[in-house]
Amino acid sequence: MNISYLKQFPDSNGFFGKFGGSFIPEVIKIQMKEINEAYELIAQNSDFIAELRKIRKHFQGRPTPIYFAHNLTKKYGGAGIYLKREDLNHTGAHKLNHCMGEGLLAKFMGKKKLIAETGAGQHGVALATAAAYFGMECEIHMGEIDIEKEYPNVVRMKILGANVVPVSFGAKTLKEAVDSAFEAYLKDPLSSMYAIGSIVGPHPFPRIVRDFQTIIGIEAKEQFIEMTGELPDIVTACVGGGSNAIGIFSGFIEDDCVELVGIEPLGKSNIDNVKEGEHAASLSYGSEGQMHGFNSIMLKDKDGNPASVYSIASGLDYPSVGPEQAYLNSIGRTKVGLVNDDEAISAFFELSKMEGIIPAIESSHALAYALRIAKDLKGKKILVNLSGRGDKDIDFVVKNYGFGKN
Ligand SMILES: *Cc1c(COP(=O)(O)O)cnc(C)c1O
């Protein structure tokens, strides 16, 4: 692959091949252009880069380590299993990587307020954290159903000083929260900034969020080589929108010998009986379409509208996928793996009991895939992006699955 991949993609209109772009009304285009121009400026500015480095080191706790999962590797008896510990990032997941960047960009642009949607509340908590750090207001739109389901995160956001706006129309979940947040942003685009939660949305968001997440891959490559003297053979990451996955993939994208596998949630389905509404495997079962201002691969119902989706991991149940993931998959640079709820929960308990690390259910999908293939890959090395910690999931898991088998 061309060595300048990150510079080459997206193109100046935000396209990764035919995916991406900005399919939005003219009024929003002006705002997006402003954000893009400000980003172009600061991305080259040494003060900005130095400030971001300082934040990552002293506030976020980066670099996060790579850990060799020695007990799991021994038990499965095949490939070596390594974890990039994004769960150790402040606030417990990779999302703070882009929220701190977006906050710094907003500050540079003279904005007073950060606005976003949240599904499970993870992006909301990370953004509220960034807002507190930068001394900005924060407004998080969240569906009423999610507010009830994810109450601890609602409490966290409020403690951090954010205003949580309940969204009470439609299905009252993530999709409506996006609509509501965008509407609020358009009422006051001068003093506020929309800060999206993954590599989705209209240009320039997929690029900005991708760039801020590349720190995972930059660190991981250096650390892995330092630790083992080689590159990993396979890198896995779960894919909701695709931000933690592109973060780690970007470090290895030009190393054709490294297989990159994005893991999609098969939900309640099994591989030989996949039902609409019971999974959120957009790349595997979707087709080209537009949603939330960008062209990508999405799951559609029989009328061509976004299909209803489900995953046990609320961070993964999105009916589309970031345009860059759609592109990399379409040219064959990345592959897709499928993991259902039950496999993810087994991996959740495996890592907890065997290594003393409680993973997010999202990240458990990426680990489950690695455990599945490890047996037959003796001599190889698999690097799993452990996107987040599982504290947010423990009540749900215990209620539905007990404490797991010893
Ligand atoms: C939000 C979230 C995800 C999914 O988002 P991506 O953009 O696909 O990375 C995965 N893992 C964790 C822990 C999350 O909080």
XYZ file of C-alpha atoms and ligand atoms in Angstrom:
421
model
C 0.000 0.000 0.000
C 1.138 3.542 -0.742
C 3.203 4.899 2.141
C 1.292 8.150 2.300
C -2.047 6.469 2.982
C -3.057 8.783 5.856
C -2.220 11.859 3.783
C -3.923 10.508 0.692
C -7.212 9.568 2.371
C -9.687 11.122 2.579
C -9.453 13.366 -0.494
C -10.166 17.090 -0.125
C -13.926 16.451 -0.305
C -13.793 13.852 2.420
C -14.007 10.760 0.220
C -12.380 7.412 0.836
C -12.981 6.002 -2.645
C -16.735 6.340 -3.095
C -17.411 6.381 0.652
C -17.669 9.442 2.901
C -18.335 12.935 1.557
C -20.885 15.319 3.014
C -24.506 14.839 2.082
C -25.941 17.716 4.073
C -27.923 20.954 3.545
C -25.999 24.021 2.350
C -26.258 25.814 5.726
C -24.411 23.022 7.470
C -21.791 22.908 4.704
C -20.593 26.372 5.715
C -20.048 25.235 9.308
C -18.305 22.049 8.206
C -16.006 24.077 5.954
C -15.085 26.317 8.867
C -14.324 23.368 11.110
C -12.258 21.792 8.354
C -10.232 24.942 7.741
C -9.557 25.409 11.444
C -8.488 21.791 11.693
C -6.147 22.081 8.691
C -4.518 25.061 10.400
C -3.977 23.532 13.814
C -2.977 20.098 12.500
C 0.217 21.779 11.209
C 0.704 24.057 14.193
C 3.506 23.040 16.539
C 1.886 24.732 19.583
C -1.286 22.730 19.068
C 0.615 19.486 18.618
C 2.695 20.188 21.731
C -0.449 20.970 23.730
C -2.128 17.738 22.607
C 0.998 15.742 23.522
C 1.011 17.299 26.967
C -2.667 16.476 27.503
C -2.182 12.893 26.388
C 0.742 12.335 28.687
C -0.288 14.194 31.844
C -4.091 14.050 31.759
C -5.026 10.947 29.803
C -2.172 8.772 31.027
C -0.739 7.887 27.632
C 1.031 5.918 26.339
C -1.222 3.037 27.307
C 0.760 -0.218 27.566
C 0.686 -3.365 25.496
C 0.212 -6.428 27.668
C 1.107 -10.022 26.792
C -1.830 -12.131 27.973
C 0.357 -14.992 29.160
C -2.320 -17.074 30.877
C -4.728 -16.972 27.946
C -1.919 -17.677 25.495
C -0.936 -20.742 27.514
C -4.514 -21.975 27.880
C -5.374 -21.684 24.182
C -1.999 -23.133 23.207
C -1.552 -21.367 19.881
C -0.839 -17.805 18.837
C 0.510 -15.310 21.357
C -2.259 -12.958 22.483
C -1.366 -9.306 23.145
C -3.634 -6.473 24.272
C -3.349 -2.753 23.562
C -4.701 -1.386 26.837
C -7.000 1.482 25.794
C -9.066 0.507 28.842
C -6.364 2.250 30.880
C -6.952 5.571 29.138
C -8.548 8.133 31.516
C -12.372 7.596 31.571
C -11.793 3.981 30.596
C -11.889 3.889 26.808
C -10.346 5.166 23.590
C -13.042 7.835 23.153
C -11.131 10.426 25.156
C -8.443 10.373 22.420
C -10.711 12.215 20.006
C -12.734 14.154 22.611
C -9.616 15.938 23.903
C -8.606 16.712 20.327
C -12.074 18.001 19.452
C -12.121 20.087 22.638
C -8.773 21.629 21.803
C -9.981 22.395 18.277
C -13.155 24.015 19.644
C -11.095 26.125 22.030
C -8.865 27.243 19.168
C -11.981 28.243 17.212
C -13.185 30.339 20.148
C -16.218 28.149 20.882
C -17.878 28.178 24.283
C -19.875 24.974 24.149
C -19.472 21.361 23.035
C -22.593 19.580 21.773
C -22.991 15.892 21.004
C -25.247 12.882 21.134
C -24.552 9.762 23.098
C -25.980 6.242 22.961
C -24.646 4.256 25.890
C -23.217 7.422 27.429
C -19.543 6.643 26.795
C -19.010 9.440 24.300
C -21.037 11.778 26.518
C -18.841 11.062 29.534
C -15.620 11.494 27.517
C -16.846 14.765 26.021
C -18.072 16.083 29.379
C -14.582 15.304 30.701
C -12.978 17.267 27.851
C -15.390 20.178 28.419
C -14.503 20.303 32.113
C -10.797 20.283 31.243
C -11.141 23.141 28.757
C -13.614 25.103 30.880
C -16.370 24.851 28.284
C -20.092 24.203 28.513
C -21.268 20.775 27.431
C -24.672 19.681 26.140
C -25.305 15.979 25.584
C -28.421 14.716 23.800
C -29.542 11.270 24.825
C -32.626 9.180 24.061
C -34.983 8.667 26.987
C -34.694 4.901 26.639
C -30.900 5.124 26.881
C -31.099 7.514 29.831
C -32.962 4.856 31.757
C -30.726 1.993 30.598
C -27.399 3.750 31.137
C -28.162 5.715 34.260
C -24.657 5.586 35.846
C -23.243 7.387 32.808
C -25.986 10.016 33.040
C -24.919 10.626 36.637
C -21.255 10.860 35.583
C -22.033 13.414 32.885
C -23.995 15.528 35.348
C -21.280 15.388 37.995
C -18.827 16.512 35.309
C -21.048 19.523 34.725
C -22.763 18.570 31.463
C -26.348 19.378 30.616
C -28.056 16.119 29.588
C -30.956 16.768 27.195
C -33.511 13.930 27.050
C -34.740 13.075 23.541
C -38.331 11.941 23.566
C -39.302 11.459 19.921
C -39.157 8.393 17.638
C -37.465 5.337 19.078
C -35.855 7.601 21.732
C -32.383 6.122 21.181
C -29.123 6.986 19.391
C -30.420 7.900 15.940
C -32.901 10.450 17.351
C -30.229 11.768 19.713
C -28.018 12.545 16.681
C -30.891 14.432 15.008
C -31.630 16.362 18.189
C -27.981 17.265 18.852
C -27.446 18.443 15.289
C -30.567 20.605 15.485
C -29.335 22.210 18.713
C -25.933 22.828 17.140
C -27.473 24.516 14.098
C -29.356 26.923 16.345
C -26.073 28.250 17.651
C -23.183 27.301 15.354
C -21.164 30.418 16.185
C -20.502 29.757 19.842
C -20.862 25.963 19.873
C -19.180 23.017 18.232
C -20.582 19.635 17.380
C -18.214 16.909 18.543
C -19.037 13.570 16.986
C -18.317 10.261 18.727
C -16.790 8.086 16.006
C -15.391 8.191 12.459
C -18.881 8.889 11.101
C -20.928 11.909 10.024
C -20.200 14.382 7.215
C -16.686 15.474 6.204
C -14.474 16.517 8.007
C -15.513 14.484 11.094
C -14.422 11.037 9.884
C -10.981 12.446 9.144
C -10.611 14.516 12.318
C -11.643 11.673 14.611
C -9.437 9.216 12.677
C -6.428 11.496 12.972
C -6.883 11.882 16.743
C -7.232 8.099 17.139
C -4.071 7.269 15.173
C -2.148 7.676 18.428
C -3.258 4.120 19.317
C -1.559 2.694 16.224
C 1.528 4.882 16.487
C 2.137 3.717 20.054
C 1.126 0.110 19.397
C 3.529 -0.407 16.510
C 6.506 0.961 18.393
C 5.638 -0.914 21.590
C 4.977 -4.197 19.831
C 8.285 -4.120 18.001
C 10.100 -3.155 21.179
C 8.454 -6.008 23.049
C 8.712 -8.820 20.491
C 11.166 -7.634 17.851
C 8.530 -8.118 15.164
C 5.197 -6.920 13.840
C 2.008 -8.710 14.891
C 0.597 -11.155 12.333
C -3.006 -10.183 13.025
C -4.595 -7.102 14.606
C -8.226 -7.234 15.747
C -10.586 -4.490 16.962
C -14.334 -4.259 17.395
C -16.236 -2.071 14.918
C -19.229 0.038 15.896
C -18.557 3.232 13.963
C -14.968 2.132 13.578
C -12.874 4.676 15.499
C -10.921 2.403 17.843
C -10.376 0.023 14.928
C -8.988 2.678 12.571
C -6.911 4.004 15.462
C -4.959 0.776 15.799
C -5.169 -0.284 12.117
C -3.608 2.986 10.963
C -0.313 2.007 12.599
C -0.031 -1.121 10.438
C -1.916 -0.140 7.302
C 1.181 0.085 5.146
C 2.552 -3.228 6.442
C 0.823 -5.589 4.041
C 2.013 -8.598 6.034
C -0.199 -7.565 8.983
C -3.758 -8.849 8.689
C -6.307 -6.314 9.987
C -9.626 -7.721 11.162
C -12.603 -5.590 12.232
C -15.032 -7.516 14.410
C -18.733 -6.885 13.928
C -21.455 -7.834 16.422
C -23.669 -10.727 15.368
C -25.920 -10.078 18.374
C -28.486 -12.802 19.045
C -27.900 -14.368 15.638
C -25.749 -17.330 14.658
C -23.615 -17.408 11.567
C -25.984 -19.801 9.760
C -29.152 -18.073 10.908
C -28.774 -14.298 10.682
C -31.943 -12.286 11.309
C -32.565 -8.593 10.604
C -32.923 -6.627 13.821
C -30.898 -9.134 15.834
C -27.395 -7.989 14.886
C -25.449 -4.876 13.851
C -22.961 -6.340 11.368
C -23.173 -3.489 8.852
C -20.162 -4.334 6.674
C -21.100 -8.015 6.518
C -24.769 -7.696 5.627
C -25.260 -4.080 4.536
C -25.222 -2.281 1.194
C -24.270 1.170 -0.027
C -26.407 4.004 1.324
C -26.425 7.374 3.043
C -27.213 8.243 6.631
C -26.217 11.065 8.982
C -24.595 12.974 6.118
C -22.190 10.395 4.672
C -22.111 7.620 2.093
C -21.148 4.204 3.403
C -22.326 0.648 3.843
C -25.472 0.360 5.916
C -28.064 -2.115 7.065
C -31.439 -1.391 5.475
C -34.954 -2.635 6.011
C -37.137 -3.711 3.084
C -38.030 -0.072 2.350
C -34.395 0.995 2.176
C -34.416 2.875 5.492
C -31.815 2.217 8.214
C -32.669 -1.194 9.681
C -33.192 -1.692 13.377
C -30.056 -3.125 14.913
C -29.096 -4.880 18.107
C -25.967 -5.877 19.981
C -25.388 -6.718 23.622
C -22.701 -4.015 23.408
C -24.504 -0.665 23.117
C -21.343 0.898 21.669
C -21.610 -1.386 18.635
C -25.283 -1.170 17.660
C -25.119 1.310 14.811
C -26.716 0.508 11.415
C -23.816 1.912 9.411
C -20.047 2.136 9.681
C -17.464 4.872 9.184
C -16.680 5.476 5.486
C -13.020 4.639 5.969
C -13.888 1.182 7.297
C -16.202 0.672 4.306
C -13.392 1.699 1.952
C -10.639 -0.411 3.515
C -12.954 -3.410 3.494
C -13.959 -2.803 -0.147
C -10.331 -2.843 -1.324
C -9.579 -5.928 0.752
C -7.070 -4.263 3.109
C -9.213 -5.169 6.114
C -11.281 -8.257 6.765
C -14.403 -8.669 8.862
C -14.930 -11.202 11.626
C -18.250 -11.936 13.317
C -18.824 -12.538 17.019
C -22.205 -12.931 18.695
C -23.398 -11.970 22.189
C -22.660 -15.342 23.783
C -19.090 -15.512 22.480
C -18.454 -11.937 23.611
C -19.696 -12.750 27.117
C -17.474 -15.860 27.319
C -14.475 -13.740 26.331
C -15.501 -11.141 28.941
C -15.261 -13.778 31.687
C -12.131 -15.405 30.226
C -10.143 -12.180 30.379
C -11.508 -11.272 33.807
C -10.743 -14.632 35.423
C -7.554 -15.544 33.532
C -5.753 -12.203 33.428
C -7.449 -9.927 35.980
C -8.739 -7.462 33.385
C -12.482 -6.771 33.089
C -13.052 -5.670 29.479
C -15.910 -3.658 27.976
C -18.410 -5.934 26.208
C -17.552 -4.064 22.989
C -13.869 -4.961 23.320
C -14.791 -8.524 24.327
C -15.926 -9.031 20.718
C -12.396 -8.358 19.420
C -10.925 -10.660 22.068
C -13.449 -13.444 21.368
C -12.344 -13.549 17.751
C -8.688 -13.748 18.757
C -9.425 -16.629 21.156
C -11.372 -18.443 18.426
C -8.538 -18.339 15.897
C -5.547 -18.568 18.283
C -5.527 -22.372 18.652
C -4.647 -23.013 15.022
C -2.000 -20.303 14.754
C 0.930 -21.566 16.781
C 3.981 -19.326 16.323
C 1.876 -16.322 15.288
C 1.059 -13.196 17.284
C -2.344 -11.543 17.591
C -2.724 -7.984 18.863
C -6.195 -7.129 20.198
C -7.265 -3.527 20.699
C -8.873 -3.572 24.146
C -10.935 -0.449 23.485
C -12.382 -0.034 26.976
C -12.875 -1.365 30.479
C -15.943 -3.225 31.624
C -16.931 -1.362 34.795
C -19.897 0.130 32.949
C -21.109 -3.378 32.063
C -20.786 -5.312 35.305
C -24.329 -4.759 36.631
C -25.843 -5.840 33.342
C -23.589 -8.885 32.997
C -24.159 -10.131 36.534
C -27.920 -9.682 36.261
C -28.097 -11.653 33.012
C -25.193 -14.108 33.249
C -24.251 -14.363 36.901
C -20.586 -14.393 37.834
C -19.380 -16.798 35.146
C -17.903 -20.282 35.554
C -14.722 -20.745 37.532
C -17.929 3.512 21.807
C -17.126 2.305 22.015
C -16.814 1.421 20.944
C -17.362 1.592 19.563
O -16.948 2.729 18.880
P -15.932 2.692 17.668
O -16.055 4.030 17.046
O -16.353 1.586 16.749
O -14.598 2.435 18.233
C -15.995 0.339 21.205
N -15.513 0.103 22.439
C -15.784 0.911 23.483
C -15.220 0.576 24.826
C -16.600 2.039 23.309
O -16.876 2.832 24.352
